mmCIF file of C-alpha atoms in Angstrom:
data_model
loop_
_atom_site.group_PDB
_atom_site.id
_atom_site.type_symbol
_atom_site.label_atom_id
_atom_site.label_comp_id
_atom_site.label_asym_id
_atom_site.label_seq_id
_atom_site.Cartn_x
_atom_site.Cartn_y
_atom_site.Cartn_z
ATOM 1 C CA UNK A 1387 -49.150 -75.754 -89.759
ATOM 2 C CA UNK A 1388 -47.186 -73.336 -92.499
ATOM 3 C CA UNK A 1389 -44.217 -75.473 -92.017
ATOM 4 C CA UNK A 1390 -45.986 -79.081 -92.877
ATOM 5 C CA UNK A 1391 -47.795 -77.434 -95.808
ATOM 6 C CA UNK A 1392 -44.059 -76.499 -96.910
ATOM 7 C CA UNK A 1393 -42.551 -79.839 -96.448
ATOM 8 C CA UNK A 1394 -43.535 -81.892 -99.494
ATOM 9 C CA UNK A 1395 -42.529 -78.501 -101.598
ATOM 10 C CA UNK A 1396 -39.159 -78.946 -99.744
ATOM 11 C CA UNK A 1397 -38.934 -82.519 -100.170
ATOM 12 C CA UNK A 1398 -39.880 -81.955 -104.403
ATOM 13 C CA UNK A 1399 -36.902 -78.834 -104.989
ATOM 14 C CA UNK A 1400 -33.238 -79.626 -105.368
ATOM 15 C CA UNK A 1401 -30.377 -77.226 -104.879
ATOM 16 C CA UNK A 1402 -29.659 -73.974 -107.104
ATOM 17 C CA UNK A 1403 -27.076 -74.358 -109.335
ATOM 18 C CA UNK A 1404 -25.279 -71.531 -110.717
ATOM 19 C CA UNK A 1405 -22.563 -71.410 -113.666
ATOM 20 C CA UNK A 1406 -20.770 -68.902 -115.474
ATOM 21 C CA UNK A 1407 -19.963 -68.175 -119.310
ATOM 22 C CA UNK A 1408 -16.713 -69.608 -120.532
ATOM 23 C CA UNK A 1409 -15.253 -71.531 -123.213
ATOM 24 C CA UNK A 1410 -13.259 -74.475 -123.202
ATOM 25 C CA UNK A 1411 -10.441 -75.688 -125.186
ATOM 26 C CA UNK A 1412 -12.046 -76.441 -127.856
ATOM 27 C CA UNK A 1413 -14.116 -73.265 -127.988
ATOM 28 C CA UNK A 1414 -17.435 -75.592 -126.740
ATOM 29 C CA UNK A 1415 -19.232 -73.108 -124.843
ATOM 30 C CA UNK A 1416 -18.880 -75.099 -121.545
ATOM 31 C CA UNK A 1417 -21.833 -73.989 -119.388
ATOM 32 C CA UNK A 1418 -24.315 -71.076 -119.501
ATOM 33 C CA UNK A 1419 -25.164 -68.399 -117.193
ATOM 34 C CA UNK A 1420 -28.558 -69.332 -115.632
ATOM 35 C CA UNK A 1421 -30.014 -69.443 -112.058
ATOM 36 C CA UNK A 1422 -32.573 -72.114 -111.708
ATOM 37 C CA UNK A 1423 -34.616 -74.533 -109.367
ATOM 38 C CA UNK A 1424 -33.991 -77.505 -109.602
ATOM 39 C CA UNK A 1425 -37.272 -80.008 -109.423
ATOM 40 C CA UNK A 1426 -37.163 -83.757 -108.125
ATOM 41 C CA UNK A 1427 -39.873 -86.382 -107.777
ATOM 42 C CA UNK A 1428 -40.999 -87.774 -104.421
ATOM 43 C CA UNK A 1429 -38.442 -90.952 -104.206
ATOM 44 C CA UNK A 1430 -39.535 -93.937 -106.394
ATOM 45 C CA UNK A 1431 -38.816 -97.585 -104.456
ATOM 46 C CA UNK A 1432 -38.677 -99.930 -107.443
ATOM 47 C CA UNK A 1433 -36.763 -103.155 -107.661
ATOM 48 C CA UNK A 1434 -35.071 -102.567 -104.120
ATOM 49 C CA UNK A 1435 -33.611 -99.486 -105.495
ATOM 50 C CA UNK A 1436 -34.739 -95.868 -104.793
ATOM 51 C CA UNK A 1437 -35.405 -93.351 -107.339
ATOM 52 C CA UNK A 1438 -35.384 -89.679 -107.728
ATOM 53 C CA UNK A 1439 -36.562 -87.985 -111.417
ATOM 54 C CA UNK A 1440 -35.085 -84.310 -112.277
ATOM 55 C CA UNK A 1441 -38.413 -83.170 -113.173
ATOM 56 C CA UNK A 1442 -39.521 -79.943 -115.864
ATOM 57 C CA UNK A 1443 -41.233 -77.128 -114.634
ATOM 58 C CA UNK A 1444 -44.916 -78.256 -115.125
ATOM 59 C CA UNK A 1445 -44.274 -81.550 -114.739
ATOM 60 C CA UNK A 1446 -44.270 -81.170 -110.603
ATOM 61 C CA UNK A 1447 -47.503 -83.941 -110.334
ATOM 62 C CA UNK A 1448 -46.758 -86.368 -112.974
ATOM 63 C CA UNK A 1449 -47.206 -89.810 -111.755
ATOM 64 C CA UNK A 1450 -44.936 -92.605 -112.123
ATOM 65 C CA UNK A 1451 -45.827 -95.651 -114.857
ATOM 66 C CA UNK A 1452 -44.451 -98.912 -113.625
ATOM 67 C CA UNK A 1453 -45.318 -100.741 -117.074
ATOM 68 C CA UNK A 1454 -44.761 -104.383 -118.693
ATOM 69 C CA UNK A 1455 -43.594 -105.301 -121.513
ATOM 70 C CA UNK A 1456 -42.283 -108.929 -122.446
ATOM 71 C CA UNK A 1457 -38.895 -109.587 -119.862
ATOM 72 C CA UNK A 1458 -39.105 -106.001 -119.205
ATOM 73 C CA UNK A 1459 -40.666 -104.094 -116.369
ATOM 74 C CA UNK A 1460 -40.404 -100.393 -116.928
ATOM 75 C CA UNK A 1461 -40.730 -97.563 -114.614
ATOM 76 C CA UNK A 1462 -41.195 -93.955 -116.584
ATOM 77 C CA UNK A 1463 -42.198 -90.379 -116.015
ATOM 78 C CA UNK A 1464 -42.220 -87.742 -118.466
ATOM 79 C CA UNK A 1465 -39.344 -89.021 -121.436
ATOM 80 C CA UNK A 1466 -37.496 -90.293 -118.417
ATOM 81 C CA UNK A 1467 -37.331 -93.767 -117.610
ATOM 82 C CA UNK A 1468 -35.851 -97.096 -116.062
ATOM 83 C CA UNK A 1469 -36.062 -100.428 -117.529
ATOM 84 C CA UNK A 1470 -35.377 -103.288 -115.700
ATOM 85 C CA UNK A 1471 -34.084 -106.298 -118.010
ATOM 86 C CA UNK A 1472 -33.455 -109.838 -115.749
ATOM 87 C CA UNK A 1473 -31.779 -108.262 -112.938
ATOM 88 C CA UNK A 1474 -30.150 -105.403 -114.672
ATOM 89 C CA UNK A 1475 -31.516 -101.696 -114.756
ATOM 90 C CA UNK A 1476 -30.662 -99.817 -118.159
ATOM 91 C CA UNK A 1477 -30.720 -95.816 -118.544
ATOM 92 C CA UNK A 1478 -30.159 -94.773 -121.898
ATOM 93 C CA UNK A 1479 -27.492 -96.892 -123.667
ATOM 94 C CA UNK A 1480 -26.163 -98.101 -120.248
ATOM 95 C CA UNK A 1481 -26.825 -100.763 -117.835
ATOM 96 C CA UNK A 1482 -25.947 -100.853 -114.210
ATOM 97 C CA UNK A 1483 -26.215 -103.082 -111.157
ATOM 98 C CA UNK A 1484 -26.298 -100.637 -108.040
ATOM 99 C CA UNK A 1485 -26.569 -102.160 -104.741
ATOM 100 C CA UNK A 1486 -29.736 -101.696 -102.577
ATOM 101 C CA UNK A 1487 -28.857 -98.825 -100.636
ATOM 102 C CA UNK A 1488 -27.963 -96.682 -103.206
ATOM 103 C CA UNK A 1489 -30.319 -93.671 -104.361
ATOM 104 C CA UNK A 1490 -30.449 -93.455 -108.171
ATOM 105 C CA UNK A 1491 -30.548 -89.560 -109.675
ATOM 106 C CA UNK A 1492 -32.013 -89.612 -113.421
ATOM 107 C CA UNK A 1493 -31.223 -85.672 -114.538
ATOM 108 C CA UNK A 1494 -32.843 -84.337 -117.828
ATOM 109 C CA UNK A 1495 -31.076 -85.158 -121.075
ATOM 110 C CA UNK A 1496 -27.865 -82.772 -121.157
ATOM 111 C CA UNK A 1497 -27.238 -80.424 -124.547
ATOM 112 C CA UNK A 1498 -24.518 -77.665 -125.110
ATOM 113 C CA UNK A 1499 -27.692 -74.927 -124.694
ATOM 114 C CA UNK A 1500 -28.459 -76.873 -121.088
ATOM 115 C CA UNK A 1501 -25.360 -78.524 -119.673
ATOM 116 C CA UNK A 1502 -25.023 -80.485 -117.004
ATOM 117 C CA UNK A 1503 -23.304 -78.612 -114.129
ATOM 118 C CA UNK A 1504 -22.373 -79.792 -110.152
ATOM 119 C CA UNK A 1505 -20.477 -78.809 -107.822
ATOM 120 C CA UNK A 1506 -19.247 -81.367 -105.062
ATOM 121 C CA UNK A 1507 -16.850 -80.642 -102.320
ATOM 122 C CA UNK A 1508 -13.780 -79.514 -104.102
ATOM 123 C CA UNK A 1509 -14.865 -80.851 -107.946
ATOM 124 C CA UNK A 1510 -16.536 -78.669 -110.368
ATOM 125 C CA UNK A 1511 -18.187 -81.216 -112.822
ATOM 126 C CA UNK A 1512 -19.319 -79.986 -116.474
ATOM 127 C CA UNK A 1513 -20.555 -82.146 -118.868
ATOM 128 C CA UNK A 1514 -21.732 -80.478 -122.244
ATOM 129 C CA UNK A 1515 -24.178 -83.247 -122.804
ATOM 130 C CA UNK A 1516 -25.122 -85.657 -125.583
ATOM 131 C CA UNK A 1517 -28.478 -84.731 -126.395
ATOM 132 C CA UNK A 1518 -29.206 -88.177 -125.804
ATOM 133 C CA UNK A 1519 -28.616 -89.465 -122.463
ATOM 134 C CA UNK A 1520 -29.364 -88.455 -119.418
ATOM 135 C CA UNK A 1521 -27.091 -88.045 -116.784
ATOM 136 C CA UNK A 1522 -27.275 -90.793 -113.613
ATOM 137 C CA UNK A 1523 -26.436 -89.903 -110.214
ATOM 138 C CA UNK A 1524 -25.479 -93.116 -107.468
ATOM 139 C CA UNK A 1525 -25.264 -91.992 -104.007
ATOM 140 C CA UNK A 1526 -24.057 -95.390 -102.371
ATOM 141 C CA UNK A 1527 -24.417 -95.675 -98.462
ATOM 142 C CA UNK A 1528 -20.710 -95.526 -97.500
ATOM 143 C CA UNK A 1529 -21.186 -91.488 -99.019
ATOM 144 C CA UNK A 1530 -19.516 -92.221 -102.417
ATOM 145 C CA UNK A 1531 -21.057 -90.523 -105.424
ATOM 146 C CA UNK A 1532 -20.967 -91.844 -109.219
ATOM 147 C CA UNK A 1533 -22.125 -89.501 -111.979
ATOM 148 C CA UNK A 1534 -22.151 -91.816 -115.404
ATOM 149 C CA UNK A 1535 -21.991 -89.231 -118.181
ATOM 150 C CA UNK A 1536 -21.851 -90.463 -121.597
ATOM 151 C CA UNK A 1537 -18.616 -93.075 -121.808
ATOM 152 C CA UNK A 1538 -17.589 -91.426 -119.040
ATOM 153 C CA UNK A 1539 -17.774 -92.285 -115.260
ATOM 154 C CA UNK A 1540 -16.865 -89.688 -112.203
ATOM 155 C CA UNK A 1541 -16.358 -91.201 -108.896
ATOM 156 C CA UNK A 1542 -16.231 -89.097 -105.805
ATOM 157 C CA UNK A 1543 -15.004 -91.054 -103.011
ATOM 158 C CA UNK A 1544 -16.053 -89.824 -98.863
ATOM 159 C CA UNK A 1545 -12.657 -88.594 -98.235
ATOM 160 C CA UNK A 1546 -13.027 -86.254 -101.799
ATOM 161 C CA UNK A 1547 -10.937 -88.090 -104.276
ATOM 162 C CA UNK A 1548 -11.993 -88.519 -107.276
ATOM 163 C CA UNK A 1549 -11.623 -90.636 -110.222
ATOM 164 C CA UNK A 1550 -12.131 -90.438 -113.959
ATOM 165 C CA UNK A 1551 -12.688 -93.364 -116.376
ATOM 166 C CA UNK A 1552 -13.622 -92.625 -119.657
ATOM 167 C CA UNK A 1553 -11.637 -92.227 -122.832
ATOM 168 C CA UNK A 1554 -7.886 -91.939 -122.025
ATOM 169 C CA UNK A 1555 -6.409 -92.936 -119.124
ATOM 170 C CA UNK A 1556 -7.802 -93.413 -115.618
ATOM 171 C CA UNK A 1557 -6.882 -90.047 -113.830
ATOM 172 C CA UNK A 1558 -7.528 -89.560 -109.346
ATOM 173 C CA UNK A 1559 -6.955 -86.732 -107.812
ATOM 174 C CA UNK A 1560 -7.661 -85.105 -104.639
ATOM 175 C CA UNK A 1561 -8.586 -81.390 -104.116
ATOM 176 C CA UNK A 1562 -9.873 -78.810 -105.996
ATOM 177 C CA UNK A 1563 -10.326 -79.860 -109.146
ATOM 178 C CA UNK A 1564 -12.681 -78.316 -112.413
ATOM 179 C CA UNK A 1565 -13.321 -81.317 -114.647
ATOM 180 C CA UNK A 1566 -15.051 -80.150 -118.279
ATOM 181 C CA UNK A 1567 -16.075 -83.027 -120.148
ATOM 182 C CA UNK A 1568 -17.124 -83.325 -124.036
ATOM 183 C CA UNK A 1569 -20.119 -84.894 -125.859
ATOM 184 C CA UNK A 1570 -18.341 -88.199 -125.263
ATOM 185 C CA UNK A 1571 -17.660 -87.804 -122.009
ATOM 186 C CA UNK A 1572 -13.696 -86.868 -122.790
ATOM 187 C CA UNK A 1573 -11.748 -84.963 -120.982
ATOM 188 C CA UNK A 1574 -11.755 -81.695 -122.445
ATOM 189 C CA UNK A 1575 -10.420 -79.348 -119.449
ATOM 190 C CA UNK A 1576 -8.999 -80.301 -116.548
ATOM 191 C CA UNK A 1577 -7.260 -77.728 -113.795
ATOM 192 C CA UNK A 1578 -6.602 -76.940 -110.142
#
């Protein structure tokens, strides 16, 4: 009976992350100590996509709003949301067009005093955040992962390569690999 009761706690928390102080080339101070939960809605289906919400603490039973307004259907919670124009979804300042079996990740809005930090086989992602837009997460079926950060876009492939596009040059590489990216989702450190 404990163990059901547990479950839907379970099914709401995320994984720990964990960073340490440093600075980056450009003396941005890259990620900060801290040792949190992270908190995730119940999965959204909306649209023939599913969706997961980084939630606040104290936001753990905030309801979705699936809204209307004109040619746009809108799903929101908390000063997160979704809006679906025609038959394209738009986060932020982007729009995407993920296939159906993908699961959609909307973090919290990332800022240099709460970066965005994961760690993902052998890549250690860091993105100081725009204060703006939130960081989206596509797990597609085949195991691929897409962050979209900024300008930016990181894809992790199955087999662990990766692949930035963002300002530059395209760069893949396989194995370890501790990518730091700016406001603008540039490349700001890069090393094995």
């Amino acid at each position: 009976m404990a163990l059901l009761l547990g479950l839907p706690w379970l099914m709401a928390s995320g994984c720990e992350g964990t960073a340490t102080s440093r600075r980056g080339d450009r003396g941005i101070n890259t990620t900060v100590s801290h040792q949190e939960q992270t908190l995730w809605s119940p999965t959204l289906f909306w649209s023939g996509i599913r969706f997961r919400f980084e939630l606040i603490p104290g936001q753990e039973n905030l309801k979705p709003q699936f809204l209307h307004d004109g040619p746009r259907d809108i799903l929101r919670i908390g000063d997160r949301q979704i809006t679906l124009v025609r038959t394209r979804f738009k986060v932020g300042e982007t729009f995407y067009n993920w296939p159906e079996d993908s699961v959609i990740w909307i973090y919290r809005v990332a800022n240099r005093q709460r970066p965005f930090f994961r760690r993902q086989g052998s890549l250690q992602l860091t993105w100081i955040g725009d204060g703006k837009n939130p960081v989206v997460e596509e797990q597609q079926g085949d195991g691929t992962i897409v962050w979209t950060l900024a300008d930016a876009r990181v894809t992790r492939d199955p087999q662990g390569t990766v692949l930035y596009q963002g300002r530059g040059p395209d760069l893949r590489k396989s194995g370890p690999w501790n990518l730091l990216l700016d406001s603008r989702g540039e490349r700001v450190q890069d090393s094995r």
